[in-house]
JSON list of C-alpha atoms in Angstrom, two decimals:
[
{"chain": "A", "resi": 1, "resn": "UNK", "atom": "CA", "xyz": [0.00, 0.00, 0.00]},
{"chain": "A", "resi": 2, "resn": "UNK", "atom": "CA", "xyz": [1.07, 3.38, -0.85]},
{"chain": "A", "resi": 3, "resn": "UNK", "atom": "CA", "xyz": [0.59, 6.08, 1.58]},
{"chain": "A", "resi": 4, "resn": "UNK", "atom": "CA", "xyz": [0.63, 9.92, 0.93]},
{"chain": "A", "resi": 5, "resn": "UNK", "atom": "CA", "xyz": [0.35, 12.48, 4.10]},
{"chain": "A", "resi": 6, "resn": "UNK", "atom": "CA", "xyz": [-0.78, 16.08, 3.95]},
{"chain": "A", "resi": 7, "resn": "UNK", "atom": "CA", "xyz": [-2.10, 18.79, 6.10]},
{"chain": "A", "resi": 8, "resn": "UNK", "atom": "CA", "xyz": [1.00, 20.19, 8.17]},
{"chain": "A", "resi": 9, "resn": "UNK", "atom": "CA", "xyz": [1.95, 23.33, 8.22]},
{"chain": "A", "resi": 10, "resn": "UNK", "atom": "CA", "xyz": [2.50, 26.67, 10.51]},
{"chain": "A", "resi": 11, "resn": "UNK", "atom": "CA", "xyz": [0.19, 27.23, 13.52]},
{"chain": "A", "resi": 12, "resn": "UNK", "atom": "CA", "xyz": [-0.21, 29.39, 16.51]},
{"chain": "A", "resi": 13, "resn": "UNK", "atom": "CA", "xyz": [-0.24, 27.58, 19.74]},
{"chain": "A", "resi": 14, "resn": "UNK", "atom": "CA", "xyz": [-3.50, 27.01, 20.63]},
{"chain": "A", "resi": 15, "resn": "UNK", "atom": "CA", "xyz": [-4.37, 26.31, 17.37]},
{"chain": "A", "resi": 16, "resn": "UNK", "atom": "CA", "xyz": [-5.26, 23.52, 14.85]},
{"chain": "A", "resi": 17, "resn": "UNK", "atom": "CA", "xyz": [-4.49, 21.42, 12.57]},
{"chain": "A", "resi": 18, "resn": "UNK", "atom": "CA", "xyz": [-5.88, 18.28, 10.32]},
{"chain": "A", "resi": 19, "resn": "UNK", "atom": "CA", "xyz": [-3.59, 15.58, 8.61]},
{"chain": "A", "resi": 20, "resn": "UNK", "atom": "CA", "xyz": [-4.85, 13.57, 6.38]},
{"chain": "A", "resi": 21, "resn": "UNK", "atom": "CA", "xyz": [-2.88, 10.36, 4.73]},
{"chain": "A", "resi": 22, "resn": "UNK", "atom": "CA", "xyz": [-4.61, 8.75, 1.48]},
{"chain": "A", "resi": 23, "resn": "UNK", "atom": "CA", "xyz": [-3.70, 5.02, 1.25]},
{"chain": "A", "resi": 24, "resn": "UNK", "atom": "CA", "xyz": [-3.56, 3.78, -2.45]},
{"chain": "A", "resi": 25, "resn": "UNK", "atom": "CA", "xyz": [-5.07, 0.00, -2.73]},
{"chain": "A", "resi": 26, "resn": "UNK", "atom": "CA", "xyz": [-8.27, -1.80, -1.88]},
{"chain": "A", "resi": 27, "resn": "UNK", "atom": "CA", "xyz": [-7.08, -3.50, 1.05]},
{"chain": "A", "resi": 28, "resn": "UNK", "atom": "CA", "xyz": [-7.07, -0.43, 3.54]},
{"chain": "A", "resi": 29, "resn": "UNK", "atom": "CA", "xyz": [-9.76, -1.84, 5.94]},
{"chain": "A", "resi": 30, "resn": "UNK", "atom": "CA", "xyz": [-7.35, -4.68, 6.53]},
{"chain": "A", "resi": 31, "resn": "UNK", "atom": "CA", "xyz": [-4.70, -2.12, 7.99]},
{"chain": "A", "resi": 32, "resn": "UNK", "atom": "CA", "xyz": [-4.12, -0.79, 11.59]},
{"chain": "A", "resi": 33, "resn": "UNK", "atom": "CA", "xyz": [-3.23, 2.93, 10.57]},
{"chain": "A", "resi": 34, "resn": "UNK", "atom": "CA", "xyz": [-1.24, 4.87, 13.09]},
{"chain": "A", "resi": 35, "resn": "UNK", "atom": "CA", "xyz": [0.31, 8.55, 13.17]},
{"chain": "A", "resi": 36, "resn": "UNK", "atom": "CA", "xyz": [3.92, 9.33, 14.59]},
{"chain": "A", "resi": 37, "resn": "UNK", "atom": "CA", "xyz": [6.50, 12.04, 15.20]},
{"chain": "A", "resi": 38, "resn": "UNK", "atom": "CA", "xyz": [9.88, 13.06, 15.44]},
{"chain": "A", "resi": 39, "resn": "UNK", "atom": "CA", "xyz": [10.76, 16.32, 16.80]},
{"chain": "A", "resi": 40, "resn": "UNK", "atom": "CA", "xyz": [14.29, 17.49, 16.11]},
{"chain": "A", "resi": 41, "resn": "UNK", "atom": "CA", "xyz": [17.21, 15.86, 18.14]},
{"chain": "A", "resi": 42, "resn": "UNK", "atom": "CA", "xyz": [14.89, 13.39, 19.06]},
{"chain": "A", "resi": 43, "resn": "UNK", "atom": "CA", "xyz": [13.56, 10.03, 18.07]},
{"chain": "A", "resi": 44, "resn": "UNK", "atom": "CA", "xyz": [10.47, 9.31, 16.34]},
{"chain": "A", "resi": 45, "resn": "UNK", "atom": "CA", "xyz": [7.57, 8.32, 19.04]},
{"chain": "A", "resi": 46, "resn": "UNK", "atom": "CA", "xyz": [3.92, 7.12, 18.80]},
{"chain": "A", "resi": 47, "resn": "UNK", "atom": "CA", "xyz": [0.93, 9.74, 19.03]},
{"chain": "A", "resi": 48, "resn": "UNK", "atom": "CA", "xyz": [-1.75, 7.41, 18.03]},
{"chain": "A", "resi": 49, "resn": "UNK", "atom": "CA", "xyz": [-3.27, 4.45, 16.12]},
{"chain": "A", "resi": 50, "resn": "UNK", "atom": "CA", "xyz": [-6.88, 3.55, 15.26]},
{"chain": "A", "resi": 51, "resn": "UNK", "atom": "CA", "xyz": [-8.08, -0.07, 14.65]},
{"chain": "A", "resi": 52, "resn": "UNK", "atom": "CA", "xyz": [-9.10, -1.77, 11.32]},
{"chain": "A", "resi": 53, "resn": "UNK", "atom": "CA", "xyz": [-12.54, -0.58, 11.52]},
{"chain": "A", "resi": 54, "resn": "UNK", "atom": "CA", "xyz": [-12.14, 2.29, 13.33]},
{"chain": "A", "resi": 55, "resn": "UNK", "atom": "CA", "xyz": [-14.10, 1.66, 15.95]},
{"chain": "A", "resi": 56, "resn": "UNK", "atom": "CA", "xyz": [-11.20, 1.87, 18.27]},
{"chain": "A", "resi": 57, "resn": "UNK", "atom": "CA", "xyz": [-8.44, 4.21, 18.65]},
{"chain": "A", "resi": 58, "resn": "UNK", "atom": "CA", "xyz": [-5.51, 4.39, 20.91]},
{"chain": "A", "resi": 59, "resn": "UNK", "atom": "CA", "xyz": [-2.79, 7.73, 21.49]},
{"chain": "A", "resi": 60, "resn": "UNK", "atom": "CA", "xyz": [-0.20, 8.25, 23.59]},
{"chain": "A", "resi": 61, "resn": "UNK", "atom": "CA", "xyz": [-0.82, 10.81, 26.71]},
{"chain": "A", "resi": 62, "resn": "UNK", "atom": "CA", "xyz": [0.64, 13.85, 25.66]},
{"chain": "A", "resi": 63, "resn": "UNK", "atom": "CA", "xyz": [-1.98, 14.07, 23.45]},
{"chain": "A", "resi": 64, "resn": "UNK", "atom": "CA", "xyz": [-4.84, 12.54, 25.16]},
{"chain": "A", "resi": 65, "resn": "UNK", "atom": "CA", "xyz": [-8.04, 15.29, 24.98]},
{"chain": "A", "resi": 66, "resn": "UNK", "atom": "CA", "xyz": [-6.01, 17.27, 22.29]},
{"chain": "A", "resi": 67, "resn": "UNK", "atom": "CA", "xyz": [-5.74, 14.95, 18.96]},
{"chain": "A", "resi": 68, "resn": "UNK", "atom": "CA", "xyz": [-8.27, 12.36, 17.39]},
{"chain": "A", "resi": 69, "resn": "UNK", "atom": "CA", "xyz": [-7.14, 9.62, 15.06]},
{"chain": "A", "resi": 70, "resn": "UNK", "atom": "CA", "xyz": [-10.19, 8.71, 12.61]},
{"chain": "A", "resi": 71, "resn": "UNK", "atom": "CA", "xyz": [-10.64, 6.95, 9.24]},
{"chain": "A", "resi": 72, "resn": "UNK", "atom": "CA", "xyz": [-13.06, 6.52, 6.33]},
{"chain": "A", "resi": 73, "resn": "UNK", "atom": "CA", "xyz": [-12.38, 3.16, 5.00]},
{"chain": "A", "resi": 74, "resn": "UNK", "atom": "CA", "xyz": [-14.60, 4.11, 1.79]},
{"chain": "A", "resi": 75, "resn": "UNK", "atom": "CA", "xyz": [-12.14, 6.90, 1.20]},
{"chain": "A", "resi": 76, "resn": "UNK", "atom": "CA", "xyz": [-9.28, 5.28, 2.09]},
{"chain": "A", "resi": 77, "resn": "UNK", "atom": "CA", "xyz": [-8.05, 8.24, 4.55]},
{"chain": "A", "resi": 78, "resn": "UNK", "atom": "CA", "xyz": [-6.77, 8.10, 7.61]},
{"chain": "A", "resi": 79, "resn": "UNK", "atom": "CA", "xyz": [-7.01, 11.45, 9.89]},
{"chain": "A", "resi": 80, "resn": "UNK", "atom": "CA", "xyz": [-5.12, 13.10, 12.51]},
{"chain": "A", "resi": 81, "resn": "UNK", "atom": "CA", "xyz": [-6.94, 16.25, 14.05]},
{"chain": "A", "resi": 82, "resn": "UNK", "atom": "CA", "xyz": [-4.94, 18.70, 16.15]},
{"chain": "A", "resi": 83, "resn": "UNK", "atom": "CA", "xyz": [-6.07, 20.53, 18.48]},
{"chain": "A", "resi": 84, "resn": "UNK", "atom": "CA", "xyz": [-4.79, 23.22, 21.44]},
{"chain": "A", "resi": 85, "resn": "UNK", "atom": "CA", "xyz": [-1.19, 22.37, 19.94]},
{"chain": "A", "resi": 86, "resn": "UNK", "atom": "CA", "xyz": [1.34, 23.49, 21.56]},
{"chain": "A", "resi": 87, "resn": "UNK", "atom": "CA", "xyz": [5.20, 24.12, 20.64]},
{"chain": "A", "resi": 88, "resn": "UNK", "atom": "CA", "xyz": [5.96, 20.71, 21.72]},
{"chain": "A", "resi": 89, "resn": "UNK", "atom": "CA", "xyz": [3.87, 19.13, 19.31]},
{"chain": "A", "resi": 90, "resn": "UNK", "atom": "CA", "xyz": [6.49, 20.86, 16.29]},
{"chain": "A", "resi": 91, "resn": "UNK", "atom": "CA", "xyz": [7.38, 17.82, 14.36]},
{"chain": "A", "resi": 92, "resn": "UNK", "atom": "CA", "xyz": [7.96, 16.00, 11.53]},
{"chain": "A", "resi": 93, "resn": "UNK", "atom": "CA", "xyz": [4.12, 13.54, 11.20]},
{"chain": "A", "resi": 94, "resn": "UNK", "atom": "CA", "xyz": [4.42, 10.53, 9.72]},
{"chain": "A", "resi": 95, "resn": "UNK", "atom": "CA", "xyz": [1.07, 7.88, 8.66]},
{"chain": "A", "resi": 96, "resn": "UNK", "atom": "CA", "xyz": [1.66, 4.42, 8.71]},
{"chain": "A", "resi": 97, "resn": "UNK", "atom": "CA", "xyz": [-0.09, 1.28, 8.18]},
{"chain": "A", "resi": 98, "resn": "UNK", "atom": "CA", "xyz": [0.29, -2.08, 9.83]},
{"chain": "A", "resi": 99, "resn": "UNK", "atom": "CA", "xyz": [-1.09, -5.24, 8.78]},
{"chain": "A", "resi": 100, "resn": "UNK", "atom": "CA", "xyz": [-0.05, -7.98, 11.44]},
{"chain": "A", "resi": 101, "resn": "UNK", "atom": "CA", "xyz": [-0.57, -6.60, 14.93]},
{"chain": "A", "resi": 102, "resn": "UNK", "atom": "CA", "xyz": [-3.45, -7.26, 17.09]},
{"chain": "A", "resi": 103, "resn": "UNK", "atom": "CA", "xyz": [-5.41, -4.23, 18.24]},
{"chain": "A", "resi": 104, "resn": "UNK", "atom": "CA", "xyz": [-5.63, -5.96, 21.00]},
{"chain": "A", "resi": 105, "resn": "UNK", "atom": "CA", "xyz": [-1.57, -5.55, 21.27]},
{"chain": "A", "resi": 106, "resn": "UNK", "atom": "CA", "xyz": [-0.97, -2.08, 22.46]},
{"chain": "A", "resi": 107, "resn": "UNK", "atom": "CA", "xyz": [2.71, -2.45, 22.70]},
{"chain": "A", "resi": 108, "resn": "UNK", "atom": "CA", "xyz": [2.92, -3.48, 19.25]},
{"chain": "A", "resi": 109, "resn": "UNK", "atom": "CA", "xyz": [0.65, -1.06, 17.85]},
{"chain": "A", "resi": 110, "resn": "UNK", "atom": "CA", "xyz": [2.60, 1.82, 19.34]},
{"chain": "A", "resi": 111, "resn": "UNK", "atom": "CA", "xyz": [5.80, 0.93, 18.36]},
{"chain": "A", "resi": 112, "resn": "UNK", "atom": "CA", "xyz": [6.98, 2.19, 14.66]},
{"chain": "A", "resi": 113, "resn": "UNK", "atom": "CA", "xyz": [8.91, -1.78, 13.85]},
{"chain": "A", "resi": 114, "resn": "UNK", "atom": "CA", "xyz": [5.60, -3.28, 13.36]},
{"chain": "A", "resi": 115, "resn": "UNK", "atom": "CA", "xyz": [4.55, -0.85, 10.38]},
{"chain": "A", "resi": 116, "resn": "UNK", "atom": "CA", "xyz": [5.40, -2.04, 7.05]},
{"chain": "A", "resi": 117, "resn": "UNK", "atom": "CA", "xyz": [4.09, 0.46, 5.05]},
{"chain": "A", "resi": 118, "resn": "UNK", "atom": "CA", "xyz": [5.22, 4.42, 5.49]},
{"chain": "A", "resi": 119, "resn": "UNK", "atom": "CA", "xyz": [3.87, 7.33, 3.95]},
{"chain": "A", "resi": 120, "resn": "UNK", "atom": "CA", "xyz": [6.21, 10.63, 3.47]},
{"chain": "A", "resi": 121, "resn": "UNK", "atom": "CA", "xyz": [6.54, 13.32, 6.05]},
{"chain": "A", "resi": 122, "resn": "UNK", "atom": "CA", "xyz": [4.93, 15.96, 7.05]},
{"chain": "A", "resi": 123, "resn": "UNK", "atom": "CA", "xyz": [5.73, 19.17, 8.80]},
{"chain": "A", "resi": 124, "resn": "UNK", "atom": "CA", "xyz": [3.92, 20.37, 11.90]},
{"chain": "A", "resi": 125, "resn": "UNK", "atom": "CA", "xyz": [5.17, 23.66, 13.84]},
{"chain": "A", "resi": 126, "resn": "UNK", "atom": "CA", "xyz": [3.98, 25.17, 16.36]},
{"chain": "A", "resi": 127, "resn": "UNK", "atom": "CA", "xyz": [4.95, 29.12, 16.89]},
{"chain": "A", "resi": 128, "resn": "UNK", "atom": "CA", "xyz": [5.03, 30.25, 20.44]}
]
């Protein structure tokens, strides 16, 4: 699967932002889609994942109350929506997709070796 990210950009804190990441192929539903980041100097960490069917989602705390993984599986798309970001959040934002884990499998699902499938990166910062 083929996986192309948009939606970053420049934003006040406090402000928003949507990502979006388009997924080529007809066998999206069958993914666990997640989101992650790398801020500069540091390495890239989890923000959140949703399941195949997106009735479940899952995010690490930082963000908890603030973003909201979703997905259309008839459009392919897999969303990140940003809210009350702060200059912490400035980062490159990747989408990924994972076919193997169990949702059930938090650990796996939050860590970036269990994704096969990567889309480019996208810029998020977050102006003081």
């Amino acid at each position: 699967v083929q996986l192309q990210a948009s939606g970053g950009g420049l934003v006040q804190a406090g402000g928003s932002l949507r990502l979006s990441c388009a997924a080529s192929g007809r066998t999206f539903n069958t993914y666990v889609m997640g989101w992650f980041r790398q801020a500069p100097g540091k390495e890239r960490e989890f923000v959140a994942a949703i399941s195949r069917s997106g009735g479940s989602t899952y995010s690490t705390d930082s963000v908890k109350g603030r973003f909201t993984i979703s997905r259309d599986n008839a459009k392919n798309t897999v969303y990140l929506q940003m809210n009350s970001l702060k200059p912490e959040d400035t980062a490159v934002y990747s989408c990924a997709a994972d076919s193997g884990s169990r949702w059930s499998d938090q650990r796996r699902i939050s860590s970036p070796n269990e994704y096969e499938y990567w889309g480019q990166r996208t810029l998020v910062t977050v102006s003081s």
